[in-house]
Coordinates of C-alpha atoms in Angstrom, one line a residue:
Chain R
X424 CA -0.8 -2.7 -55.7
X425 CA -2.8 -0.1 -57.6
X426 CA -1.8 3.5 -58.3
X427 CA -4.6 5.0 -56.1
X428 CA -3.1 7.4 -53.5
X429 CA -3.0 6.1 -50.0
X430 CA -5.4 7.6 -47.5
X431 CA -2.6 8.9 -45.3
X432 CA -0.9 10.9 -48.0
X433 CA 0.0 14.4 -46.7
X434 CA 0.6 13.4 -43.1
X435 CA 3.9 12.8 -41.3
X436 CA 5.7 9.6 -41.6
X437 CA 4.2 7.5 -38.7
X438 CA 7.6 6.7 -37.2
X439 CA 8.6 10.4 -37.3
X440 CA 5.2 11.4 -35.8
X441 CA 5.7 8.8 -33.1
X442 CA 9.2 10.1 -32.3
X443 CA 7.9 13.6 -32.0
X444 CA 5.0 12.4 -29.9
X445 CA 7.6 10.7 -27.6
X446 CA 9.5 13.9 -27.3
X447 CA 6.3 15.9 -26.3
X448 CA 5.5 13.2 -23.8
X449 CA 9.0 13.3 -22.4
X450 CA 8.9 17.1 -22.1
X451 CA 5.6 16.8 -20.2
X452 CA 7.3 14.4 -17.7
X453 CA 10.4 16.6 -17.4
X454 CA 8.4 19.8 -16.8
X455 CA 5.2 18.8 -15.0
X456 CA 6.3 15.4 -13.7
X457 CA 3.2 14.1 -15.3
X458 CA 2.3 12.6 -18.7
X459 CA -0.4 13.6 -21.1
X460 CA -4.1 13.0 -20.8
X461 CA -7.4 13.8 -22.5
X462 CA -10.3 11.9 -20.9
X463 CA -9.6 13.5 -17.5
X464 CA -10.5 17.0 -18.9
X465 CA -13.7 15.6 -20.5
X466 CA -14.7 14.3 -17.0
X467 CA -14.0 17.7 -15.4
X468 CA -15.9 19.6 -18.1
X469 CA -18.9 17.2 -18.0
X470 CA -19.0 17.3 -14.2
X471 CA -18.8 21.0 -14.2
X472 CA -21.7 21.3 -16.7
X473 CA -23.8 18.8 -14.8
X474 CA -23.0 20.6 -11.5
X475 CA -24.5 23.8 -13.0
X476 CA -27.8 21.9 -13.6
X477 CA -28.0 19.7 -10.5
X478 CA -25.4 20.8 -7.9
X479 CA -26.7 18.6 -5.1
X480 CA -26.8 15.4 -7.1
X481 CA -23.3 15.9 -8.3
X482 CA -21.7 16.9 -5.0
X483 CA -23.3 13.9 -3.3
X484 CA -22.3 11.4 -6.0
X485 CA -19.8 8.9 -4.6
X486 CA -17.4 9.4 -7.5
X487 CA -17.9 13.1 -8.3
X488 CA -17.7 14.3 -4.7
X489 CA -13.8 14.1 -5.0
X490 CA -14.0 17.2 -7.2
X491 CA -15.7 19.3 -4.7
X492 CA -14.9 20.7 -1.3
X493 CA -13.2 23.7 0.3
X494 CA -10.4 25.1 -1.9
X495 CA -11.3 22.8 -4.9
X496 CA -12.6 23.9 -8.2
X497 CA -13.6 21.2 -10.7
X498 CA -12.0 22.9 -13.7
X499 CA -8.8 23.8 -11.7
X500 CA -6.5 21.2 -13.1
X501 CA -3.6 21.4 -15.6
X502 CA -5.3 18.7 -17.8
X503 CA -8.1 21.1 -18.6
X504 CA -5.4 23.6 -19.9
X505 CA -3.6 20.8 -21.7
X506 CA -6.7 19.8 -23.6
X507 CA -7.4 23.4 -24.5
X508 CA -3.8 23.2 -25.9
X509 CA -4.7 20.1 -27.9
X510 CA -7.5 22.0 -29.6
X511 CA -5.3 25.0 -30.3
X512 CA -2.3 22.9 -31.6
X513 CA -4.4 20.6 -33.8
X514 CA -6.3 23.6 -35.2
X515 CA -3.0 25.3 -36.0
X516 CA -1.6 22.2 -37.7
X517 CA -4.8 21.6 -39.7
X518 CA -5.0 25.2 -40.8
X519 CA -1.3 25.4 -41.8
X520 CA -1.7 22.2 -43.9
X521 CA -4.9 23.4 -45.5
X522 CA -6.9 20.6 -43.9
X523 CA -9.2 22.8 -41.8
X524 CA -12.7 22.0 -43.2
X525 CA -16.1 21.4 -41.6
X526 CA -16.9 17.8 -42.4
X527 CA -17.8 14.4 -41.1
X528 CA -15.1 11.8 -41.8
X529 CA -16.5 8.4 -42.6
X530 CA -16.0 5.2 -44.5
X531 CA -17.0 5.0 -48.2
X532 CA -20.4 3.3 -47.4
X533 CA -21.4 5.1 -44.2
X534 CA -24.0 7.9 -44.1
X535 CA -23.3 11.1 -42.1
X536 CA -26.2 10.7 -39.7
X537 CA -25.3 7.1 -38.9
X538 CA -21.7 8.1 -38.5
X539 CA -22.6 10.8 -35.9
X540 CA -24.8 8.4 -33.9
X541 CA -22.0 5.9 -33.8
X542 CA -19.5 8.6 -32.9
X543 CA -21.7 9.5 -29.9
X544 CA -22.2 5.9 -28.9
X545 CA -18.5 5.1 -29.1
X546 CA -17.7 8.2 -27.2
X547 CA -20.0 7.2 -24.4
X548 CA -18.5 3.7 -24.3
X549 CA -15.0 5.3 -24.1
X550 CA -16.2 7.7 -21.4
X551 CA -17.3 4.9 -19.2
X552 CA -14.3 2.8 -20.1
X553 CA -11.8 5.5 -19.3
X554 CA -13.2 6.0 -15.9
X555 CA -13.2 2.3 -15.1
X556 CA -9.5 2.1 -16.3
X557 CA -8.6 5.5 -14.8
X558 CA -7.4 6.9 -18.1
X559 CA -7.6 6.5 -21.9
X560 CA -5.2 5.9 -24.7
X561 CA -3.3 9.1 -23.7
X562 CA -3.4 8.9 -19.9
X563 CA -2.9 5.1 -19.6
X564 CA -1.4 3.6 -22.8
X565 CA 1.0 6.4 -23.8
X566 CA 1.8 7.9 -20.4
X567 CA 1.7 4.8 -18.3
X568 CA 3.3 2.8 -21.0
X569 CA 6.3 5.1 -21.2
X570 CA 6.9 4.9 -17.4
X571 CA 6.5 1.1 -17.6
X572 CA 3.4 0.9 -15.5
X573 CA 2.2 -2.7 -15.5
X574 CA -1.5 -1.9 -15.5
X575 CA -1.0 0.6 -18.4
X576 CA 0.6 -2.1 -20.6
X577 CA -2.2 -4.5 -19.9
X578 CA -4.6 -1.7 -20.7
X579 CA -3.0 -1.1 -24.0
X580 CA -3.1 -4.8 -25.0
X581 CA -6.8 -4.9 -23.9
X582 CA -7.6 -1.8 -26.1
X583 CA -6.2 -3.5 -29.2
X584 CA -7.9 -6.8 -28.2
X585 CA -11.3 -5.1 -27.8
X586 CA -10.8 -3.1 -31.1
X587 CA -9.9 -6.2 -33.1
X588 CA -12.8 -8.3 -31.6
X589 CA -15.4 -5.6 -32.4
X590 CA -14.0 -4.6 -35.8
X591 CA -15.6 -7.3 -38.0
X592 CA -19.1 -6.2 -36.7
X593 CA -18.4 -2.6 -37.9
X594 CA -16.9 -3.5 -41.3
X595 CA -19.8 -1.8 -43.2
X596 CA -19.0 1.4 -41.3
X597 CA -15.4 1.6 -42.4
X598 CA -14.7 -0.5 -45.5
Chain M
X975 CA 18.6 15.7 -9.8
X976 CA 17.4 18.8 -11.6
X977 CA 14.2 17.4 -13.2
X978 CA 11.2 17.3 -13.2
X979 CA 11.1 21.1 -13.0
X980 CA 7.9 21.3 -10.9
X981 CA 9.7 20.0 -7.8
X982 CA 11.7 23.2 -7.6
X983 CA 8.6 25.2 -6.8
X984 CA 9.8 27.5 -9.6
X985 CA 6.4 28.1 -11.0
X986 CA 3.1 29.0 -9.4
X987 CA -0.4 28.2 -10.7
X988 CA -0.3 30.7 -13.6
X989 CA 3.0 29.4 -15.0
X990 CA 1.7 25.9 -14.6
X991 CA -1.3 26.7 -16.7
X992 CA 0.7 28.3 -19.4
X993 CA 3.1 25.4 -19.5
X994 CA 0.2 22.9 -19.6
X995 CA -1.3 24.7 -22.5
X996 CA 2.0 24.8 -24.4
X997 CA 2.5 21.1 -23.9
X998 CA -1.1 20.5 -25.1
X999 CA -0.5 22.6 -28.2
X1000 CA 2.5 20.5 -29.1
X1001 CA 0.5 17.3 -28.4
X1002 CA -2.4 18.5 -30.5
X1003 CA -0.1 19.6 -33.3
X1004 CA 1.6 16.2 -33.5
X1005 CA -1.7 14.3 -33.3
X1006 CA -3.1 16.2 -36.3
X1007 CA 0.2 15.8 -38.3
X1008 CA 0.1 12.1 -37.5
X1009 CA -3.2 11.9 -39.3
X1010 CA -5.1 11.2 -36.1
X1011 CA -7.8 13.7 -36.9
X1012 CA -9.3 11.3 -39.5
X1013 CA -11.5 8.5 -38.3
X1014 CA -11.2 6.2 -41.3
X1015 CA -7.4 6.3 -41.0
X1016 CA -7.5 5.4 -37.4
X1017 CA -10.1 2.6 -38.0
X1018 CA -7.9 1.1 -40.7
X1019 CA -5.7 -0.1 -37.8
X1020 CA -8.3 -2.6 -36.9
X1021 CA -8.6 -4.0 -40.4
X1022 CA -4.8 -4.4 -40.7
X1023 CA -4.6 -2.2 -43.9
X1024 CA -2.9 0.7 -42.2
X1025 CA -1.1 0.2 -38.9
X1026 CA -0.4 3.9 -38.4
X1027 CA -2.0 4.0 -34.9
X1028 CA 0.2 1.2 -33.7
X1029 CA 3.4 2.7 -35.3
X1030 CA 2.8 6.2 -33.9
X1031 CA 1.9 5.0 -30.4
X1032 CA 4.5 2.4 -30.0
X1033 CA 7.3 4.7 -31.4
X1034 CA 6.1 7.4 -29.0
X1035 CA 6.1 5.1 -26.0
X1036 CA 9.6 3.7 -26.9
X1037 CA 11.1 7.2 -27.5
X1038 CA 9.8 8.5 -24.2
X1039 CA 10.7 5.4 -22.2
X1040 CA 14.3 5.4 -23.5
X1041 CA 14.5 9.1 -22.9
X1042 CA 13.4 8.7 -19.3
X1043 CA 15.8 5.7 -19.0
X1044 CA 18.8 7.8 -20.2
X1045 CA 18.0 10.9 -18.1
X1046 CA 17.3 9.0 -14.9
X1047 CA 20.3 6.8 -15.6
X1048 CA 22.7 9.8 -15.6
X1049 CA 21.0 11.3 -12.6
X1050 CA 19.4 14.3 -14.2
X1051 CA 15.8 13.1 -13.7
X1052 CA 14.5 11.9 -10.4
X1053 CA 12.3 9.0 -11.3
X1054 CA 10.7 9.0 -7.8
X1055 CA 9.1 12.4 -8.6
X1056 CA 7.5 11.3 -11.9
X1057 CA 3.9 10.3 -11.6
X1058 CA 3.2 6.7 -12.5
X1059 CA -0.4 5.6 -13.0
X1060 CA -1.3 3.0 -10.3
X1061 CA -2.2 -0.5 -11.3
X1062 CA -5.7 -1.8 -10.8
X1063 CA -5.4 -5.0 -12.8
X1064 CA -8.9 -6.1 -13.7
X1065 CA -10.5 -2.7 -14.0
X1066 CA -7.7 -1.7 -16.4
X1067 CA -8.1 -4.9 -18.5
X1068 CA -11.9 -4.5 -18.7
X1069 CA -11.8 -0.8 -19.2
X1070 CA -9.2 -1.2 -21.9
X1071 CA -11.3 -3.8 -23.8
X1072 CA -14.4 -1.6 -23.5
X1073 CA -12.4 1.4 -24.7
X1074 CA -11.1 -0.6 -27.7
X1075 CA -14.7 -1.4 -28.7
X1076 CA -15.6 2.3 -28.3
X1077 CA -12.6 3.2 -30.4
X1078 CA -13.7 1.2 -33.4
X1079 CA -17.4 2.3 -33.0
X1080 CA -16.5 6.0 -32.8
X1081 CA -13.4 5.9 -35.0
X1082 CA -11.4 7.9 -32.4
X1083 CA -10.0 7.6 -29.0
X1084 CA -10.7 10.6 -26.6
X1085 CA -7.4 12.4 -27.4
X1086 CA -7.7 12.0 -31.2
X1087 CA -11.3 13.1 -31.1
X1088 CA -10.1 16.5 -29.7
X1089 CA -7.6 16.8 -32.6
X1090 CA -10.4 15.8 -35.1
X1091 CA -12.8 18.3 -33.7
X1092 CA -10.2 21.1 -33.8
X1093 CA -9.7 20.5 -37.5
X1094 CA -13.4 20.8 -38.3
X1095 CA -14.6 17.2 -38.1
X1096 CA -18.0 17.1 -36.5
X1097 CA -17.7 13.3 -35.8
X1098 CA -14.7 14.2 -33.6
X1099 CA -16.6 16.8 -31.6
X1100 CA -19.6 14.4 -31.1
X1101 CA -17.2 11.7 -29.9
X1102 CA -15.6 14.0 -27.3
X1103 CA -19.1 15.0 -26.1
X1104 CA -19.9 11.3 -25.8
X1105 CA -16.8 10.8 -23.6
X1106 CA -18.1 13.5 -21.3
X1107 CA -21.5 11.9 -21.2
X1108 CA -20.0 8.5 -20.6
X1109 CA -18.2 9.9 -17.6
X1110 CA -21.5 11.1 -16.1
X1111 CA -23.0 7.6 -16.8
X1112 CA -20.1 6.1 -14.9
X1113 CA -20.7 8.4 -12.0
X1114 CA -24.4 7.5 -12.1
X1115 CA -23.7 3.8 -11.8
X1116 CA -20.7 4.3 -9.5
X1117 CA -22.5 2.7 -6.4
X1118 CA -22.7 -0.6 -8.4
X1119 CA -19.3 -0.2 -10.1
X1120 CA -17.3 0.9 -7.0
X1121 CA -16.5 -2.6 -5.8
X1122 CA -15.0 -3.6 -9.2
X1123 CA -13.4 -0.2 -9.7
X1124 CA -11.4 -0.4 -6.6
X1125 CA -10.6 -4.2 -6.9
X1126 CA -7.2 -5.7 -7.6
X1127 CA -5.3 -2.6 -6.5
X1128 CA -1.6 -3.1 -6.8
X1129 CA -0.4 0.5 -6.2
X1130 CA 2.4 1.9 -8.4
X1131 CA 3.8 -1.2 -10.1
X1132 CA 6.5 -0.6 -12.7
X1133 CA 7.7 -3.5 -14.8
X1134 CA 11.3 -2.6 -14.1
X1135 CA 10.8 -2.8 -10.3
X1136 CA 8.7 -5.9 -10.7
X1137 CA 11.5 -7.7 -12.7
X1138 CA 14.1 -6.1 -10.4
X1139 CA 16.3 -4.4 -12.9
X1140 CA 17.0 -0.7 -13.6
X1141 CA 14.7 1.3 -15.8
X1142 CA 17.0 1.7 -18.8
X1143 CA 17.4 -1.9 -19.9
X1144 CA 13.7 -2.5 -19.8
X1145 CA 13.3 0.7 -21.9
X1146 CA 15.9 -0.8 -24.3
X1147 CA 13.8 -4.0 -24.5
X1148 CA 10.7 -1.9 -25.3
X1149 CA 12.6 -0.3 -28.2
X1150 CA 13.8 -3.6 -29.6
X1151 CA 10.3 -5.1 -29.3
X1152 CA 8.8 -2.0 -31.0
X1153 CA 11.2 -2.2 -34.0
X1154 CA 10.6 -5.9 -34.3
X1155 CA 6.8 -5.4 -34.3
X1156 CA 7.1 -2.7 -36.9
X1157 CA 8.7 -5.0 -39.4
X1158 CA 5.9 -7.5 -38.7
X1159 CA 3.2 -4.8 -39.1
X1160 CA 4.7 -3.7 -42.4
X1161 CA 4.7 -7.3 -43.7
X1162 CA 1.1 -7.6 -42.8
X1163 CA 0.2 -4.3 -44.6
X1164 CA 2.0 -5.6 -47.7
X1165 CA 0.1 -8.9 -47.7
X1166 CA -3.3 -7.2 -47.2
X1167 CA -2.5 -4.5 -49.9
X1168 CA -1.6 -7.2 -52.4
X1169 CA -4.7 -9.3 -51.6
X1170 CA -7.1 -6.3 -51.7
X1171 CA -5.4 -4.6 -54.6
X1172 CA -5.2 -1.4 -52.6
X1173 CA -2.5 1.2 -52.1
X1174 CA 0.2 0.6 -49.5
X1175 CA 0.2 3.1 -46.7
X1176 CA 2.4 6.1 -47.3
X1177 CA 5.8 6.1 -45.6
X1178 CA 9.2 7.2 -46.7
X1179 CA 11.7 4.5 -46.0
X1180 CA 14.5 7.0 -45.4
X1181 CA 12.6 8.7 -42.7
X1182 CA 11.7 5.4 -41.1
X1183 CA 15.3 4.3 -41.1
X1184 CA 16.6 7.5 -39.6
X1185 CA 14.0 7.2 -36.8
X1186 CA 15.1 3.7 -36.1
X1187 CA 18.7 4.8 -36.0
X1188 CA 17.8 7.6 -33.5
X1189 CA 16.1 5.1 -31.3
X1190 CA 19.0 2.7 -31.6
X1191 CA 21.4 5.5 -30.5
X1192 CA 19.2 6.3 -27.5
X1193 CA 19.1 2.6 -26.6
X1194 CA 22.9 2.4 -26.7
X1195 CA 23.1 5.5 -24.4
X1196 CA 20.5 3.9 -22.1
X1197 CA 22.7 0.8 -21.8
X1198 CA 25.8 3.0 -21.2
X1199 CA 24.1 4.6 -18.2
X1200 CA 24.3 1.3 -16.4
X1201 CA 28.0 2.0 -16.0
X1202 CA 27.4 5.5 -14.5
X1203 CA 27.5 4.6 -10.8
X1204 CA 30.2 7.1 -9.6
X1205 CA 28.3 10.3 -10.3
X1206 CA 25.2 8.9 -8.6
X1207 CA 27.2 8.5 -5.5
X1208 CA 28.1 12.2 -5.6
X1209 CA 24.5 13.1 -5.9
X1210 CA 23.7 11.8 -2.4
X1211 CA 20.5 13.5 -1.4
X1212 CA 20.6 16.0 1.5
X1213 CA 18.9 14.4 4.5
X1214 CA 16.2 16.7 6.0
X1215 CA 13.3 16.7 8.4
X1216 CA 9.8 18.2 8.3
X1217 CA 8.3 20.8 10.6
X1218 CA 4.6 21.6 10.8
X1219 CA 3.3 25.2 10.6
X1220 CA 2.1 25.2 14.2
X1221 CA 5.4 23.8 15.5
X1222 CA 7.4 26.3 13.5
X1223 CA 5.2 29.2 14.8
X1224 CA 5.7 28.0 18.3
X1225 CA 9.4 27.8 17.9
X1226 CA 9.6 31.2 16.3
X1227 CA 7.7 32.7 19.2
X1228 CA 9.8 31.1 21.9
X1229 CA 13.3 30.7 20.5
X1230 CA 13.6 32.6 17.2
X1231 CA 17.5 32.7 17.5
X1232 CA 17.8 29.0 16.9
X1233 CA 16.4 29.1 13.4
X1234 CA 17.2 30.6 10.0
X1235 CA 14.1 31.0 7.9
X1236 CA 14.5 30.9 4.1
X1237 CA 11.7 31.6 1.6
X1238 CA 12.4 29.5 -1.5
X1239 CA 9.4 30.7 -3.6
X1240 CA 10.0 32.8 -6.7
X1241 CA 11.5 36.2 -5.8
X1242 CA 8.3 38.2 -6.7
X1243 CA 6.1 36.2 -4.3
X1244 CA 8.7 36.3 -1.6
X1245 CA 9.1 40.1 -1.8
X1246 CA 5.3 40.5 -1.8
X1247 CA 4.7 38.5 1.4
X1248 CA 6.8 36.2 3.5
X1249 CA 7.1 35.0 7.0
X1250 CA 8.5 37.5 9.5
X1251 CA 12.3 37.3 9.7
X1252 CA 12.5 35.1 6.6
X1253 CA 15.0 35.8 3.8
X1254 CA 14.3 35.3 0.1
X1255 CA 16.5 32.4 -1.1
X1256 CA 16.0 33.1 -4.8
X1257 CA 18.4 35.7 -6.0
X1258 CA 21.0 35.3 -3.2
X1259 CA 24.6 35.3 -4.3
X1260 CA 26.5 32.0 -4.7
X1261 CA 28.0 30.9 -1.5
X1262 CA 25.1 32.3 0.6
X1263 CA 23.8 28.9 1.6
X1264 CA 27.3 27.7 2.6
X1265 CA 27.8 30.8 4.7
X1266 CA 24.7 30.2 6.9
X1267 CA 25.6 29.6 10.6
X1268 CA 25.7 25.8 11.2
X1269 CA 24.8 26.4 14.9
X1270 CA 21.2 27.1 13.8
X1271 CA 18.7 24.9 12.0
X1272 CA 17.6 26.1 8.6
X1273 CA 13.9 26.0 7.9
X1274 CA 13.0 26.3 4.2
X1275 CA 9.6 26.7 2.7
X1276 CA 8.1 27.0 -0.8
X1277 CA 4.5 26.8 -2.1
X1278 CA 4.1 23.2 -1.2
X1279 CA 6.1 20.3 0.3
X1280 CA 9.0 19.4 -1.7
X1281 CA 12.0 17.2 -1.3
X1282 CA 13.8 19.3 -3.8
X1283 CA 13.7 22.4 -1.5
X1284 CA 16.2 20.7 0.8
X1285 CA 18.4 19.8 -2.1
X1286 CA 18.8 23.5 -2.9
X1287 CA 20.5 23.7 0.5
X1288 CA 23.0 20.9 -0.2
X1289 CA 25.9 23.3 0.4
X1290 CA 24.7 23.9 4.0
X1291 CA 26.4 21.4 6.3
X1292 CA 23.9 21.8 9.1
X1293 CA 20.4 20.6 9.8
X1294 CA 17.6 21.4 7.3
X1295 CA 13.9 21.3 8.0
X1296 CA 11.2 21.7 5.4
X1297 CA 7.9 23.4 6.3
X1298 CA 5.1 21.0 5.7
X1299 CA 2.7 22.4 3.2
X1300 CA 4.9 25.4 2.6
X1301 CA 3.8 29.0 2.9
X1302 CA 0.1 28.3 2.2
X1303 CA -0.1 25.9 5.2
X1304 CA 1.5 28.5 7.5
X1305 CA -0.8 31.2 6.2
X1306 CA -3.8 29.0 6.8
X1307 CA -2.8 27.8 10.2
X1308 CA -1.3 31.0 11.7
X1309 CA -1.8 34.1 9.6
X1310 CA -5.5 33.6 8.9
X1311 CA -7.7 34.3 12.0
X1312 CA -8.6 31.1 13.7
X1313 CA -12.2 30.1 13.9
X1314 CA -13.6 29.0 17.4
X1315 CA -14.1 25.3 17.5
X1316 CA -17.6 24.2 16.5
X1317 CA -17.4 21.5 19.1
X1318 CA -15.6 23.1 22.1
X1319 CA -14.0 20.1 23.8
X1320 CA -11.2 20.9 26.2
X1321 CA -8.6 19.7 23.6
X1322 CA -10.2 21.8 20.8
X1323 CA -10.3 24.9 23.0
X1324 CA -6.6 24.4 24.0
X1325 CA -5.6 24.1 20.4
X1326 CA -7.7 27.1 19.6
X1327 CA -6.0 29.2 22.3
X1328 CA -2.6 28.2 21.0
X1329 CA -3.6 29.1 17.5
X1330 CA -5.1 32.4 18.4
X1331 CA -2.1 33.4 20.5
X1332 CA 0.3 32.5 17.6
X1333 CA -2.0 34.4 15.2
X1334 CA -1.8 37.4 17.5
X1335 CA 2.0 37.1 17.8
X1336 CA 2.6 36.9 14.0
X1337 CA 0.0 39.4 12.8
X1338 CA -0.2 41.9 15.7
X1339 CA -4.0 41.4 15.7
X1340 CA -5.7 41.1 19.0
X1341 CA -6.4 37.6 20.1
X1342 CA -9.8 36.3 19.2
X1343 CA -12.3 35.9 22.0
X1344 CA -12.7 32.6 23.9
X1345 CA -15.3 30.2 22.7
X1346 CA -18.5 30.5 24.9
X1347 CA -18.3 27.3 26.9
X1348 CA -16.1 24.3 27.3
X1349 CA -17.9 21.1 26.8
X1350 CA -16.7 17.7 27.8
X1351 CA -15.4 15.6 25.0
X1352 CA -17.8 13.0 23.9
X1353 CA -16.4 9.5 24.0
X1354 CA -14.9 8.7 20.6
X1355 CA -16.9 5.9 19.0
X1356 CA -14.9 2.7 18.9
X1357 CA -13.2 1.9 15.7
X1358 CA -13.0 5.5 14.4
X1359 CA -9.5 6.6 13.8
X1360 CA -8.1 9.9 14.8
X1361 CA -8.2 12.5 12.0
X1362 CA -5.3 12.3 9.6
X1363 CA -2.6 14.8 10.3
X1364 CA -0.2 16.6 7.9
X1365 CA 1.0 14.5 5.0
X1366 CA 2.2 15.9 1.7
X1367 CA 0.3 15.1 -1.4

C-alpha cells in the first residue's frame, strides 16, 4: 500500500451510497409504482428529434410506431421528467461539493479526443443493448433486480460478464 | 393496502411530472455522491481495483428489495400494483452482455452518463448522446431484430413466485448474498492493491458496518412479517365489478334511481366538471360511504381504472362498480360529440344512433344527423378477430 490518495476520495462511502440509492428506488416504487430508468428517456428524446427531421420514416418504423398515435406524445412520459431530475440532482450535488467543472474524465494514458470517440461508440452500443434488453442498468438491473424479476437478474450477471470480458482489450484506455 | 400511491388516483398528470422530477433529483444526487460521474472510477470495477459499482448497486438492490418485502409483508404495499419488468430470457442476456461491453468502452452506463454530464464531464454528455443514437440504430434494424427481440418471452417472472415462497425470505437471501459478496470483493481489492502497490479504495469501516447493521435489521423485520397472517385476513379486498361508459350512460338514462354515482378524482377536478348527478367523494365526512343506501349500486370513477377506487368504498356493504377508463372514457364515449361511422354498416349505424342519443341526453345538445346511407356489412375476412374491447392498461 502506498500513501497516494485513492481516486474515490471525497465521495460517499459506497455502502452508504447504495443504501440511499435503495431508499430512492423504494420511494419511486411506493409513489409511482415503478422503478427508476434512464435509457427510456434517451429513446424518447432521440425519437422525438428524429421525428422532427423525418416524421414519416419514424412513424412507420416497426419499433418507433408505438410512440405515435391519437392521444400520444413521444415526450409525454414520467421517465423524461425523471431524467431531467437526474440532471438537476447530479448538478446540485456536484456544485455543492465543488466538483462542477468542464472536463473529460479519462485514464492516465488516454487522450481527450480518443476518449470522446470511445464514449460515443460505447454509448451507441449501450443504446442498442438497452433496447434489446428493454432497459439498462437502472431500468433492468436496479429496478428489476429489486422486485426479483428473473430476467433482470440474468441481465445484471450478463452486464458484468460482458464488461469483464471486454476489459482486457481496453486496458490502455483506463490503466 | 395504501401503497403505491398512484393507485389512489390522487394525482393527475401535473403532479405526476413533479413527483417524477423530484425522484429523479434524488436519484441524480445519489449517483453523483456515489462517485458515478467519473468514468475512471466506474471502469476500475472491471479491473478489480475498486468494486464501488458493485457495492453501490448491490446494496441498493438489497435495500429496496428488503424494503418491499417488509412493506408488502405487513400489507401496506400492494405488490400486485408494482410494475415488474417482463422477462425475455435471451434478449436480456444478450442485451446485458452487449451493454457490459458498451459500459467498459464508454466508461459509463446510461444513468451514470447523465450524472457525469450534469457535473460538467463532456465524455458523459457524449455517451448519453450515443445512447440516443444507438436507440435509433436499433429502430433502423428492428425488422431484422424483431424475431429475436420478442423471443423467449416469459411474461412477469419473479424469482419468489418461481420458487414458490413469499417475497420477504427471497429478499433476505439477497441481503445475505450481498453482504457475503462484499467481503469477497474487499478481499480482492486488498490483494490487488498490495500487488499493484496502489491505494486501497476509500471507505470508512464504521459507516460500512452501520449500513450492514441496518440491512440486518430490515432482514429480521422481513422474516418477522412471515408471521403476520391475521392482519392480512382483515385486509380482505372489496369485491367489485366493472361497467363500461356506454353501459353506464344507458343505465343512467333509463333507471337513474338504481345507481349512486361517486366522483373519486381530486376535489378540484370533481368540482370543475363531473358526471351529472355524481357526488364528489373527496372531502366527504367520515361515515359518508357507510351511509349510502345499500338498495342501490354504487358506481365510482376516477381518472383511470383502478382497483384501489373500490377499496375506498370498503365501508359500503352493497355492490360497487368501477367505471372502466374513468372520467376520460365517459367524456370520450358520451360527452364528446360522436362522429358518424366511416363505414356505415348497420351495426355501426346502430351504435352511432345509441351514442348520439346518449350524447344528446347528457349534454342537451341536439342529436347529430344520421349518416348518409346504410351500407351492408362486408363479410369479415376469415381469421381476423373482432376489435379488442375495453381493457384497463
